[in-house]
Amino acid sequence: MELVSTGPPGRLHPDRLSGLPPDVARPRYDRTALRPGIVHLGIGAFARAHLLVATEAALHASGDLRWGVVGVSLRSPETQEALEPQRGLYTVAIRDADAGGRPRESLQVVGNLIELLVAPRDPAAVVARIAHPDVRIVSLTITEKGYARDPLSGGLQSDYPDIAHDLLHASAPRSAIGVIVRGLQARRSRGLPPVTLMSLDNLPGNGDVLRTLVLQFAGRVDPQLCEWIAADCSFPNSMVDRIVPRTTDADRAAIGARLGCADGWPVIGEPFFDWAVEDRFVAGRPEWQVGGASFVTEAKPFELLKLRMVNGAHSTLAYMGVMAGCATVDRAVAEPHLRTALDRLLRDEIAPTLPALPGLDLDRYRDRLLTRFANPALKHGTQQIAMDGSQKLPPRLLGTVRDRLHSGLPITRLALSVAAWLYYLGGVDEAGQPFIIEDPLKKELADLLMRAELSAAAAGADAEQAQRLRVRTLIGFEPVFGDLGSNPAFVAVVGRHLQSLRQHGVISTLRAIA
Ligand code: CS2
């Protein structure tokens, strides 16, 4: 008699799917027939709560099983280690509260993740996957810092250690751009058709950014490869939106209890889902519209809307929230002064910079955004959003600042968001609790803060002059602020806010500019 495997004891596993509670959604297609149509680089929580959920809906609706996902981690083996024993199955928990404020949650086990690779462990396997005949799309969620993009020129940072390594060594690439180009090189040398390269990161023109970097890298490797990629592969821009807080051990325990078996890495998300993607797929795509995607001719206006409204507001709440002792976003927006200030920032300074989009009601968008932030079931950590500020400020806040300065419009509230980041970089909240700053430019930022203090001290007893020097030094940091450092109006207003934050704290400062 053949033994039926049930996987590791008590663990989510294909053999346990039929025994899950009836209210847990699960794959209704033959998982064993899935083909590896998509290679996704950066298989973290966001992709698993967004792209893969839309892909699951498409698989259910169309029965087209060419769109299984190969998930690649570019750094840590944690996702693979958690999901391999589950054969790639994992749970998505969608959480909000009912009208009475009681938390509610719906669970779905997603089945389209068919293989997990860890690039540092086996880079050749990742390159081989991209060069697999069944693969049609390579997608990415590698966060802003994963692109190795020079903040000033917008081009490839070729002295970035992983890029420098990947340019020199054809095998064993480490960077996302290196992995992609080596994968495309292998495809071309095997005579395989081109693929679509799709960035899902929070960058304006994310597809265009990816295209520039990939072509620059490929041009250094082989000009003919570069021409082939430029002519035959496509790089659609896209806007993605779903709040996905980091999974905690308490989430794992609660979800495991509902499933009746353990899930090593479930993901949490809000009910809201938005995805506008340019319909430029050279080798086909899943029917993602059934999972909530809109196919558009131009995604940039949607990206601008989302980055400036959702992410600009998020970063503002994060820096002010951390400093004022609000550990989660819902607690930050429950603070009346913060909520009012955020509402006015969105309405008065951000919304007027956005291009009109047919059918979009910005007031409703703003109201819905504040409701999303108030979701008490998400427990989205302000520190999680606060990380990588040097990468996030330019696309989220500084573009808006530039547009308004260019039109001679006031930037009082935007400048306060910028000052809140500088205030946060001090590393101690208003209750005196120190915290760790996570940022790829952490060392540069620490040096900068030190330089700012030294120049302030050198200015002697005049406190105002010292403050001006401090702020000028900080805003003179070109990788973040670019030319804004030489704009006296910007420097002056950020300086005033920073001084107020340091002297009176977040809430009193907000009260004063109400
Ligand atoms: C957040 C985003 O962590 C962050 O920086 O602002 O991840 C945000 O939750 C998503 O972009 C929402 O779509």
Coordinates of C-alpha atoms and ligand atoms in Angstrom, one line a residue:
M1 CA 0.0 0.0 0.0
E2 CA 1.3 3.5 -0.9
L3 CA 1.8 5.8 2.0
V4 CA 0.2 9.2 1.7
S5 CA 2.6 12.0 2.7
T6 CA 1.2 14.7 4.9
G7 CA 4.3 16.8 5.1
P8 CA 6.0 18.0 8.3
P9 CA 3.8 17.4 11.4
G10 CA 1.0 20.0 11.7
R11 CA 2.3 22.1 8.8
L12 CA 0.3 23.6 5.9
H13 CA 0.9 21.2 2.9
P14 CA -0.8 20.1 -0.3
D15 CA -2.0 17.0 1.4
R16 CA -3.8 19.0 4.1
L17 CA -5.7 21.4 1.7
S18 CA -8.8 19.3 1.7
G19 CA -8.9 19.2 5.5
L20 CA -8.8 23.0 6.0
P21 CA -11.8 24.7 7.5
P22 CA -14.5 25.4 4.9
D23 CA -14.2 29.2 5.2
V24 CA -10.6 29.1 4.1
A25 CA -10.3 29.7 0.3
R26 CA -7.8 27.4 -1.5
P27 CA -6.6 26.6 -5.0
R28 CA -9.3 25.0 -7.1
Y29 CA -7.0 24.0 -10.0
D30 CA -4.5 21.2 -10.5
R31 CA -1.3 22.6 -8.9
T32 CA 0.8 19.8 -10.4
A33 CA -0.1 21.0 -13.9
L34 CA 1.2 24.6 -13.3
R35 CA 4.0 25.8 -15.6
P36 CA 6.7 28.3 -14.5
G37 CA 5.4 31.4 -16.4
I38 CA 6.6 34.1 -14.1
V39 CA 9.9 34.5 -12.3
H40 CA 9.4 37.0 -9.4
L41 CA 12.5 38.6 -7.9
G42 CA 12.0 39.7 -4.3
I43 CA 9.4 37.2 -3.1
G44 CA 8.6 39.1 0.1
A45 CA 5.2 39.7 1.8
F46 CA 4.2 42.5 -0.7
A47 CA 4.4 40.4 -3.8
R48 CA 2.7 37.5 -2.1
A49 CA -0.2 39.7 -1.0
H50 CA -0.5 41.5 -4.3
L51 CA 0.8 40.0 -7.6
L52 CA 0.3 36.4 -6.5
V53 CA -3.2 37.0 -5.3
A54 CA -4.2 38.6 -8.6
T55 CA -2.5 35.7 -10.4
E56 CA -4.5 33.2 -8.3
A57 CA -7.7 34.9 -9.3
A58 CA -6.6 34.8 -13.0
L59 CA -5.8 31.0 -12.7
H60 CA -9.2 30.4 -11.2
A61 CA -11.1 32.4 -13.8
S62 CA -9.2 31.2 -16.9
G63 CA -7.9 27.8 -16.0
D64 CA -4.8 28.9 -17.9
L65 CA -2.1 27.0 -16.0
R66 CA 0.9 28.6 -17.7
W67 CA 1.3 31.2 -15.0
G68 CA 2.9 29.5 -12.0
V69 CA 5.3 31.7 -10.1
V70 CA 9.0 30.9 -9.3
G71 CA 9.8 33.1 -6.3
V72 CA 13.4 34.3 -5.9
S73 CA 14.9 35.8 -2.8
L74 CA 17.9 37.9 -3.6
R75 CA 19.3 37.9 -0.1
S76 CA 18.0 35.8 2.7
P77 CA 16.9 32.2 2.6
E78 CA 14.1 32.8 5.2
T79 CA 11.1 32.7 2.8
Q80 CA 12.4 29.6 1.1
E81 CA 13.0 27.9 4.5
A82 CA 9.5 28.8 5.7
L83 CA 7.6 27.9 2.5
E84 CA 9.6 24.9 1.1
P85 CA 8.2 22.4 3.6
Q86 CA 4.7 23.7 2.5
R87 CA 5.5 23.2 -1.2
G88 CA 5.1 26.9 -1.7
L89 CA 1.6 27.1 -0.2
Y90 CA 1.0 30.1 2.1
T91 CA -1.9 32.0 3.6
V92 CA -3.1 35.5 2.8
A93 CA -5.1 37.1 5.7
I94 CA -7.1 40.1 4.7
R95 CA -8.0 42.1 7.7
D96 CA -10.2 45.0 8.6
A97 CA -12.9 45.8 11.1
D98 CA -16.7 45.6 10.8
A99 CA -19.1 48.5 11.3
G100 CA -18.9 48.0 15.1
G101 CA -15.1 48.2 15.1
R102 CA -14.7 44.4 15.6
P103 CA -11.7 43.0 13.7
R104 CA -12.5 40.5 11.0
E105 CA -10.3 38.4 8.7
S106 CA -10.7 36.3 5.6
L107 CA -8.1 33.6 4.8
Q108 CA -7.0 32.3 1.5
V109 CA -4.3 29.7 0.8
V110 CA -2.6 30.7 -2.4
G111 CA -1.2 27.9 -4.6
N112 CA 0.6 29.4 -7.6
L113 CA 4.1 29.7 -6.0
I114 CA 5.6 26.6 -7.4
E115 CA 9.3 27.0 -6.6
L116 CA 11.5 29.0 -4.3
L117 CA 15.0 29.9 -5.1
V118 CA 17.6 31.8 -3.1
A119 CA 20.0 33.7 -5.4
P120 CA 23.0 33.7 -3.1
R121 CA 22.7 30.0 -2.6
D122 CA 22.2 29.1 -6.2
P123 CA 22.6 32.0 -8.6
A124 CA 22.9 29.7 -11.6
A125 CA 19.5 28.2 -10.9
V126 CA 17.9 31.7 -11.0
V127 CA 19.6 32.5 -14.3
A128 CA 18.5 29.1 -15.7
R129 CA 14.9 29.8 -14.6
I130 CA 14.8 33.1 -16.4
A131 CA 16.2 31.3 -19.4
H132 CA 13.4 28.6 -19.2
P133 CA 11.3 28.3 -22.3
D134 CA 8.0 28.5 -20.3
V135 CA 9.0 31.8 -18.7
R136 CA 7.2 34.9 -20.1
I137 CA 7.4 37.5 -17.4
V138 CA 10.1 38.5 -15.0
S139 CA 8.6 40.7 -12.2
L140 CA 10.3 42.5 -9.3
T141 CA 9.5 43.9 -5.9
I142 CA 13.0 44.6 -4.6
T143 CA 12.3 48.0 -2.9
E144 CA 13.8 51.3 -4.0
K145 CA 17.3 50.4 -2.8
G146 CA 17.4 47.2 -4.8
Y147 CA 17.9 49.0 -8.2
A148 CA 21.4 50.3 -7.6
R149 CA 20.4 53.5 -9.3
D150 CA 22.5 56.7 -9.0
P151 CA 20.3 59.2 -7.3
L152 CA 21.7 62.1 -9.2
S153 CA 22.0 60.8 -12.8
G154 CA 19.3 58.2 -12.6
G155 CA 21.7 55.8 -14.3
L156 CA 23.3 52.5 -13.1
Q157 CA 25.5 52.9 -10.1
S158 CA 28.3 50.8 -11.6
D159 CA 30.6 51.2 -8.6
Y160 CA 27.9 49.7 -6.3
P161 CA 29.7 46.5 -5.0
D162 CA 27.1 44.0 -6.3
I163 CA 26.9 45.7 -9.7
A164 CA 30.7 46.0 -10.0
H165 CA 30.9 42.3 -9.2
D166 CA 28.2 41.3 -11.6
L167 CA 29.8 43.2 -14.5
L168 CA 33.1 41.4 -13.9
H169 CA 31.8 37.9 -13.3
A170 CA 29.3 36.4 -15.8
S171 CA 28.4 33.6 -13.5
A172 CA 26.9 33.9 -10.0
P173 CA 25.3 37.4 -10.3
R174 CA 24.3 39.0 -7.0
S175 CA 22.2 42.1 -7.9
A176 CA 18.7 42.1 -9.4
I177 CA 19.9 43.9 -12.5
G178 CA 22.8 41.4 -12.9
V179 CA 20.5 38.4 -12.5
I180 CA 18.1 39.8 -15.1
V181 CA 20.8 40.6 -17.7
R182 CA 22.5 37.3 -17.3
G183 CA 19.2 35.5 -17.5
L184 CA 18.3 37.4 -20.7
Q185 CA 21.7 36.7 -22.1
A186 CA 21.2 33.0 -21.6
R187 CA 17.7 33.2 -23.2
R188 CA 19.1 34.9 -26.3
S189 CA 22.0 32.5 -26.7
R190 CA 19.5 29.7 -26.6
G191 CA 17.3 31.4 -29.2
L192 CA 14.4 31.7 -26.8
P193 CA 11.8 34.5 -27.3
P194 CA 11.9 37.8 -25.3
V195 CA 10.1 38.3 -22.0
T196 CA 8.3 41.2 -20.2
L197 CA 10.3 42.8 -17.4
M198 CA 7.8 44.2 -14.9
S199 CA 8.8 46.3 -11.9
L200 CA 6.2 46.6 -9.1
D201 CA 8.2 48.9 -6.9
N202 CA 7.2 52.3 -5.6
L203 CA 9.2 54.4 -8.1
P204 CA 7.9 56.8 -10.6
G205 CA 8.2 55.3 -14.0
N206 CA 9.3 52.0 -12.5
G207 CA 9.3 50.2 -15.8
D208 CA 11.3 53.0 -17.5
V209 CA 13.8 53.0 -14.5
L210 CA 14.3 49.3 -14.9
R211 CA 14.7 49.5 -18.6
T212 CA 17.4 52.2 -18.3
L213 CA 19.4 50.2 -15.7
V214 CA 19.0 46.8 -17.6
L215 CA 20.1 48.4 -20.9
Q216 CA 23.1 50.2 -19.3
F217 CA 24.2 46.9 -17.7
A218 CA 23.6 44.9 -20.9
G219 CA 25.5 47.5 -23.0
R220 CA 28.6 46.9 -20.8
V221 CA 28.2 43.1 -21.3
D222 CA 27.4 42.8 -25.0
P223 CA 26.0 45.6 -27.3
Q224 CA 24.0 43.1 -29.4
L225 CA 22.3 41.8 -26.3
C226 CA 21.5 45.3 -25.4
E227 CA 19.9 45.9 -28.8
W228 CA 17.9 42.8 -28.5
I229 CA 16.6 43.7 -25.1
A230 CA 15.8 47.2 -26.2
A231 CA 14.0 46.1 -29.3
D232 CA 12.2 42.9 -28.2
C233 CA 11.6 42.9 -24.4
S234 CA 9.1 45.2 -22.8
F235 CA 9.1 47.1 -19.5
P236 CA 5.6 48.2 -18.6
N237 CA 5.2 50.9 -15.9
S238 CA 2.8 50.1 -13.1
M239 CA 1.2 51.4 -10.0
V240 CA 0.6 48.9 -7.2
D241 CA -1.3 49.6 -4.0
R242 CA -2.1 47.4 -1.0
I243 CA -0.9 47.9 2.6
V244 CA 1.0 44.8 3.7
P245 CA 2.4 45.1 7.3
R246 CA 5.2 42.8 8.4
T247 CA 4.0 39.4 9.7
T248 CA 4.5 38.9 13.4
D249 CA 4.7 35.7 15.5
A250 CA 1.3 36.6 16.9
D251 CA -0.1 36.6 13.4
R252 CA 1.5 33.2 12.7
A253 CA 0.0 31.8 15.8
A254 CA -3.5 33.2 15.2
I255 CA -3.6 32.1 11.5
G256 CA -2.2 28.7 12.4
A257 CA -5.0 28.3 15.0
R258 CA -7.7 29.1 12.4
L259 CA -6.1 26.8 9.7
G260 CA -5.7 24.0 12.1
C261 CA -2.0 23.7 11.0
A262 CA 1.0 25.9 11.0
D263 CA 2.0 28.3 8.3
G264 CA 5.6 29.3 8.6
W265 CA 5.1 32.6 6.8
P266 CA 1.5 33.9 6.1
V267 CA 1.1 37.4 4.9
I268 CA -1.4 40.1 6.1
G269 CA -3.1 42.7 3.9
E270 CA -5.9 45.2 3.8
P271 CA -9.0 44.5 1.6
F272 CA -8.1 47.5 -0.6
F273 CA -6.2 46.4 -3.8
D274 CA -5.2 48.6 -6.7
W275 CA -3.0 47.9 -9.7
A276 CA -2.7 50.0 -12.9
V277 CA -0.3 48.4 -15.3
E278 CA 0.6 49.3 -18.9
D279 CA -0.6 46.6 -21.2
R280 CA 2.7 45.9 -22.9
F281 CA 3.4 42.2 -22.5
V282 CA 5.5 40.8 -25.3
A283 CA 4.9 37.2 -24.4
G284 CA 1.4 37.3 -23.0
R285 CA 0.1 37.7 -19.4
P286 CA -2.5 36.3 -17.0
E287 CA -6.0 37.7 -17.0
W288 CA -5.1 39.8 -14.0
Q289 CA -8.1 42.1 -14.5
V290 CA -10.2 39.4 -12.8
G291 CA -8.0 39.9 -9.7
G292 CA -8.4 43.7 -9.7
A293 CA -5.8 45.0 -12.2
S294 CA -6.5 47.7 -14.7
F295 CA -4.6 47.6 -17.9
V296 CA -3.8 51.2 -19.0
T297 CA -1.9 52.9 -21.8
E298 CA 0.0 55.2 -19.4
A299 CA 0.6 54.2 -15.8
K300 CA 2.6 57.3 -14.8
P301 CA -0.4 59.5 -13.7
F302 CA -1.6 56.6 -11.5
E303 CA 1.9 56.2 -10.1
L304 CA 2.2 59.9 -9.3
L305 CA -1.2 59.8 -7.6
K306 CA -0.3 56.8 -5.4
L307 CA 3.3 57.8 -4.6
R308 CA 2.4 61.3 -3.6
M309 CA -0.9 60.7 -1.8
V310 CA -0.5 57.2 -0.2
N311 CA 3.3 57.0 0.2
G312 CA 3.9 60.7 0.9
A313 CA 1.2 60.6 3.6
H314 CA 2.6 57.2 4.9
S315 CA 6.1 58.5 5.3
T316 CA 4.8 61.7 7.0
L317 CA 2.8 59.6 9.5
A318 CA 5.7 57.3 10.0
Y319 CA 8.3 60.0 11.0
M320 CA 5.9 62.0 13.1
G321 CA 4.3 58.9 14.5
V322 CA 7.5 57.3 15.7
M323 CA 8.7 60.5 17.3
A324 CA 5.4 61.1 19.0
G325 CA 5.2 57.6 20.3
C326 CA 2.6 56.1 17.9
A327 CA 3.8 52.7 17.1
T328 CA 1.3 51.9 14.4
V329 CA -0.4 53.9 11.6
D330 CA -3.9 53.5 13.0
R331 CA -2.7 55.0 16.3
A332 CA -1.0 57.9 14.5
V333 CA -4.2 58.8 12.5
A334 CA -6.3 58.5 15.7
E335 CA -4.2 61.4 17.1
P336 CA -6.5 64.4 16.2
H337 CA -3.7 66.9 15.4
L338 CA -1.9 64.4 13.2
R339 CA -5.0 63.4 11.3
T340 CA -6.0 67.0 10.7
A341 CA -2.5 67.9 9.5
L342 CA -2.4 64.9 7.2
D343 CA -5.7 65.7 5.7
R344 CA -4.6 69.3 5.0
L345 CA -1.3 68.2 3.6
L346 CA -3.1 65.9 1.2
R347 CA -5.8 68.4 0.3
D348 CA -3.9 71.7 0.2
E349 CA -0.4 70.7 -1.0
I350 CA -0.3 67.3 -2.6
A351 CA -3.6 66.9 -4.4
P352 CA -3.3 70.2 -6.4
T353 CA 0.0 68.9 -8.0
L354 CA -1.7 65.8 -9.5
P355 CA -2.7 65.5 -13.1
A356 CA -6.4 64.9 -13.7
L357 CA -7.4 61.3 -14.1
P358 CA -10.8 60.5 -15.7
G359 CA -13.3 59.4 -13.1
L360 CA -11.0 60.1 -10.2
D361 CA -12.6 62.1 -7.3
L362 CA -9.6 63.2 -5.3
D363 CA -11.7 64.1 -2.2
R364 CA -13.1 60.6 -2.1
Y365 CA -9.6 59.1 -2.7
R366 CA -8.3 61.1 0.3
D367 CA -11.2 60.1 2.5
R368 CA -10.8 56.5 1.6
L369 CA -7.0 56.7 2.2
L370 CA -7.6 58.0 5.8
T371 CA -10.0 55.2 6.4
R372 CA -7.5 52.7 5.1
F373 CA -4.8 54.1 7.4
A374 CA -7.3 53.9 10.3
N375 CA -7.8 50.1 9.8
P376 CA -7.3 48.8 13.4
A377 CA -6.7 45.2 12.3
L378 CA -3.5 45.9 10.4
K379 CA -1.2 47.1 13.1
H380 CA 1.1 48.5 10.5
G381 CA 4.3 49.6 12.3
T382 CA 5.4 53.2 11.8
Q383 CA 9.0 52.1 12.1
Q384 CA 8.5 49.7 9.2
I385 CA 7.5 52.6 6.9
A386 CA 10.2 54.9 8.4
M387 CA 13.0 52.7 7.1
D388 CA 15.0 53.6 4.0
G389 CA 14.0 57.3 4.1
S390 CA 16.9 58.4 1.9
Q391 CA 15.3 56.3 -0.9
K392 CA 11.7 57.1 -0.1
L393 CA 11.7 60.9 0.4
P394 CA 12.6 61.8 -3.2
P395 CA 9.8 60.0 -5.0
R396 CA 7.2 60.5 -2.2
L397 CA 7.7 64.1 -1.1
L398 CA 10.5 65.9 -2.9
G399 CA 9.0 65.8 -6.4
T400 CA 5.9 67.4 -5.0
V401 CA 8.0 70.1 -3.3
R402 CA 9.8 70.8 -6.5
D403 CA 6.6 71.1 -8.5
R404 CA 5.1 73.5 -6.0
L405 CA 8.3 75.6 -5.7
H406 CA 8.4 75.8 -9.5
S407 CA 4.9 77.2 -9.6
G408 CA 5.6 79.6 -6.7
L409 CA 3.2 77.7 -4.4
P410 CA 3.6 77.4 -0.6
I411 CA 5.2 74.2 0.8
T412 CA 4.7 74.7 4.5
R413 CA 3.2 71.3 5.2
L414 CA 5.4 69.3 2.9
A415 CA 8.4 71.0 4.5
L416 CA 7.2 69.8 7.8
S417 CA 7.2 66.2 6.5
V418 CA 10.8 66.7 5.4
A419 CA 11.7 68.2 8.8
A420 CA 10.1 65.2 10.5
W421 CA 12.5 62.9 8.7
L422 CA 15.5 65.0 9.8
Y423 CA 14.0 65.0 13.3
Y424 CA 13.6 61.3 13.2
L425 CA 17.3 60.8 12.1
G426 CA 18.2 61.9 15.6
G427 CA 17.4 58.3 16.6
V428 CA 15.6 59.1 19.9
D429 CA 11.9 59.6 20.2
E430 CA 10.1 62.2 22.3
A431 CA 9.9 59.8 25.3
G432 CA 13.7 59.5 25.2
Q433 CA 13.6 56.0 23.7
P434 CA 16.5 55.3 21.3
F435 CA 15.7 53.4 18.1
I436 CA 17.7 52.0 15.2
I437 CA 17.7 53.7 11.9
E438 CA 17.6 51.4 8.9
D439 CA 18.7 53.0 5.7
P440 CA 21.2 52.0 3.0
L441 CA 22.8 55.4 3.4
K442 CA 22.9 55.1 7.2
K443 CA 26.6 55.7 7.5
E444 CA 26.5 58.7 5.2
L445 CA 23.5 60.1 7.1
A446 CA 25.3 59.6 10.5
D447 CA 28.4 61.5 9.1
L448 CA 26.1 64.2 7.8
L449 CA 24.4 64.7 11.2
M450 CA 27.8 64.9 12.8
R451 CA 29.0 67.5 10.3
A452 CA 25.8 69.4 10.8
E453 CA 26.3 69.5 14.6
L454 CA 30.0 70.5 14.1
S455 CA 29.1 73.4 11.8
A456 CA 26.4 74.5 14.2
A457 CA 28.8 74.4 17.1
A458 CA 31.4 76.3 15.0
A459 CA 28.9 79.0 14.4
G460 CA 29.2 80.1 18.1
A461 CA 26.6 81.3 20.5
D462 CA 24.0 82.6 18.0
A463 CA 21.4 79.8 18.1
E464 CA 19.5 80.9 15.1
Q465 CA 22.6 81.0 12.9
A466 CA 23.7 77.6 14.3
Q467 CA 20.3 76.2 13.4
R468 CA 20.5 77.6 9.9
L469 CA 23.9 76.0 9.3
R470 CA 22.7 72.7 10.7
V471 CA 19.8 72.6 8.3
R472 CA 21.8 73.8 5.3
T473 CA 24.3 71.0 5.9
L474 CA 21.5 68.4 6.1
I475 CA 19.6 69.6 3.1
G476 CA 22.9 70.0 1.2
F477 CA 23.0 66.2 1.0
E478 CA 22.7 65.8 -2.7
P479 CA 21.8 62.0 -3.0
V480 CA 18.5 62.9 -1.3
F481 CA 17.8 66.5 -1.9
G482 CA 19.6 67.1 -5.2
D483 CA 19.3 70.8 -6.2
L484 CA 16.8 71.6 -3.4
G485 CA 19.8 72.3 -1.1
S486 CA 20.4 75.5 -2.9
N487 CA 16.8 76.7 -2.6
P488 CA 16.9 79.3 0.2
A489 CA 13.0 79.2 0.6
F490 CA 13.0 75.5 1.1
V491 CA 16.0 75.5 3.5
A492 CA 14.4 78.3 5.6
V493 CA 11.0 76.7 6.0
V494 CA 12.4 73.2 6.8
G495 CA 14.8 74.8 9.3
R496 CA 11.9 76.6 11.1
H497 CA 10.0 73.4 11.4
L498 CA 13.0 71.4 12.5
Q499 CA 13.7 73.9 15.2
S500 CA 10.1 73.8 16.4
L501 CA 10.0 70.0 16.4
R502 CA 13.2 69.8 18.4
Q503 CA 12.0 72.4 20.9
H504 CA 8.3 71.7 21.2
G505 CA 7.7 68.2 19.8
V506 CA 5.4 66.9 17.0
I507 CA 2.0 67.7 18.5
S508 CA 2.7 71.2 19.6
T509 CA 4.3 72.0 16.3
L510 CA 1.2 70.7 14.5
R511 CA -1.0 72.7 16.8
A512 CA 0.9 75.8 16.0
I513 CA 0.5 75.5 12.2
A514 CA -3.1 74.3 12.3
Ligands
CS2_1 C1 4.8 51.9 2.8 C2 4.4 51.1 1.6 O1 6.5 50.7 3.8 C3 6.2 51.7 3.2 O2 7.1 52.5 2.9 O3 4.5 53.3 2.5 O4 4.8 49.8 1.6 C4 2.8 51.1 1.4 O5 2.2 50.4 2.4 C5 2.4 50.5 0.1 O6 3.1 51.2 -1.0 C6 0.9 50.7 -0.1 O7 0.6 50.3 -1.4

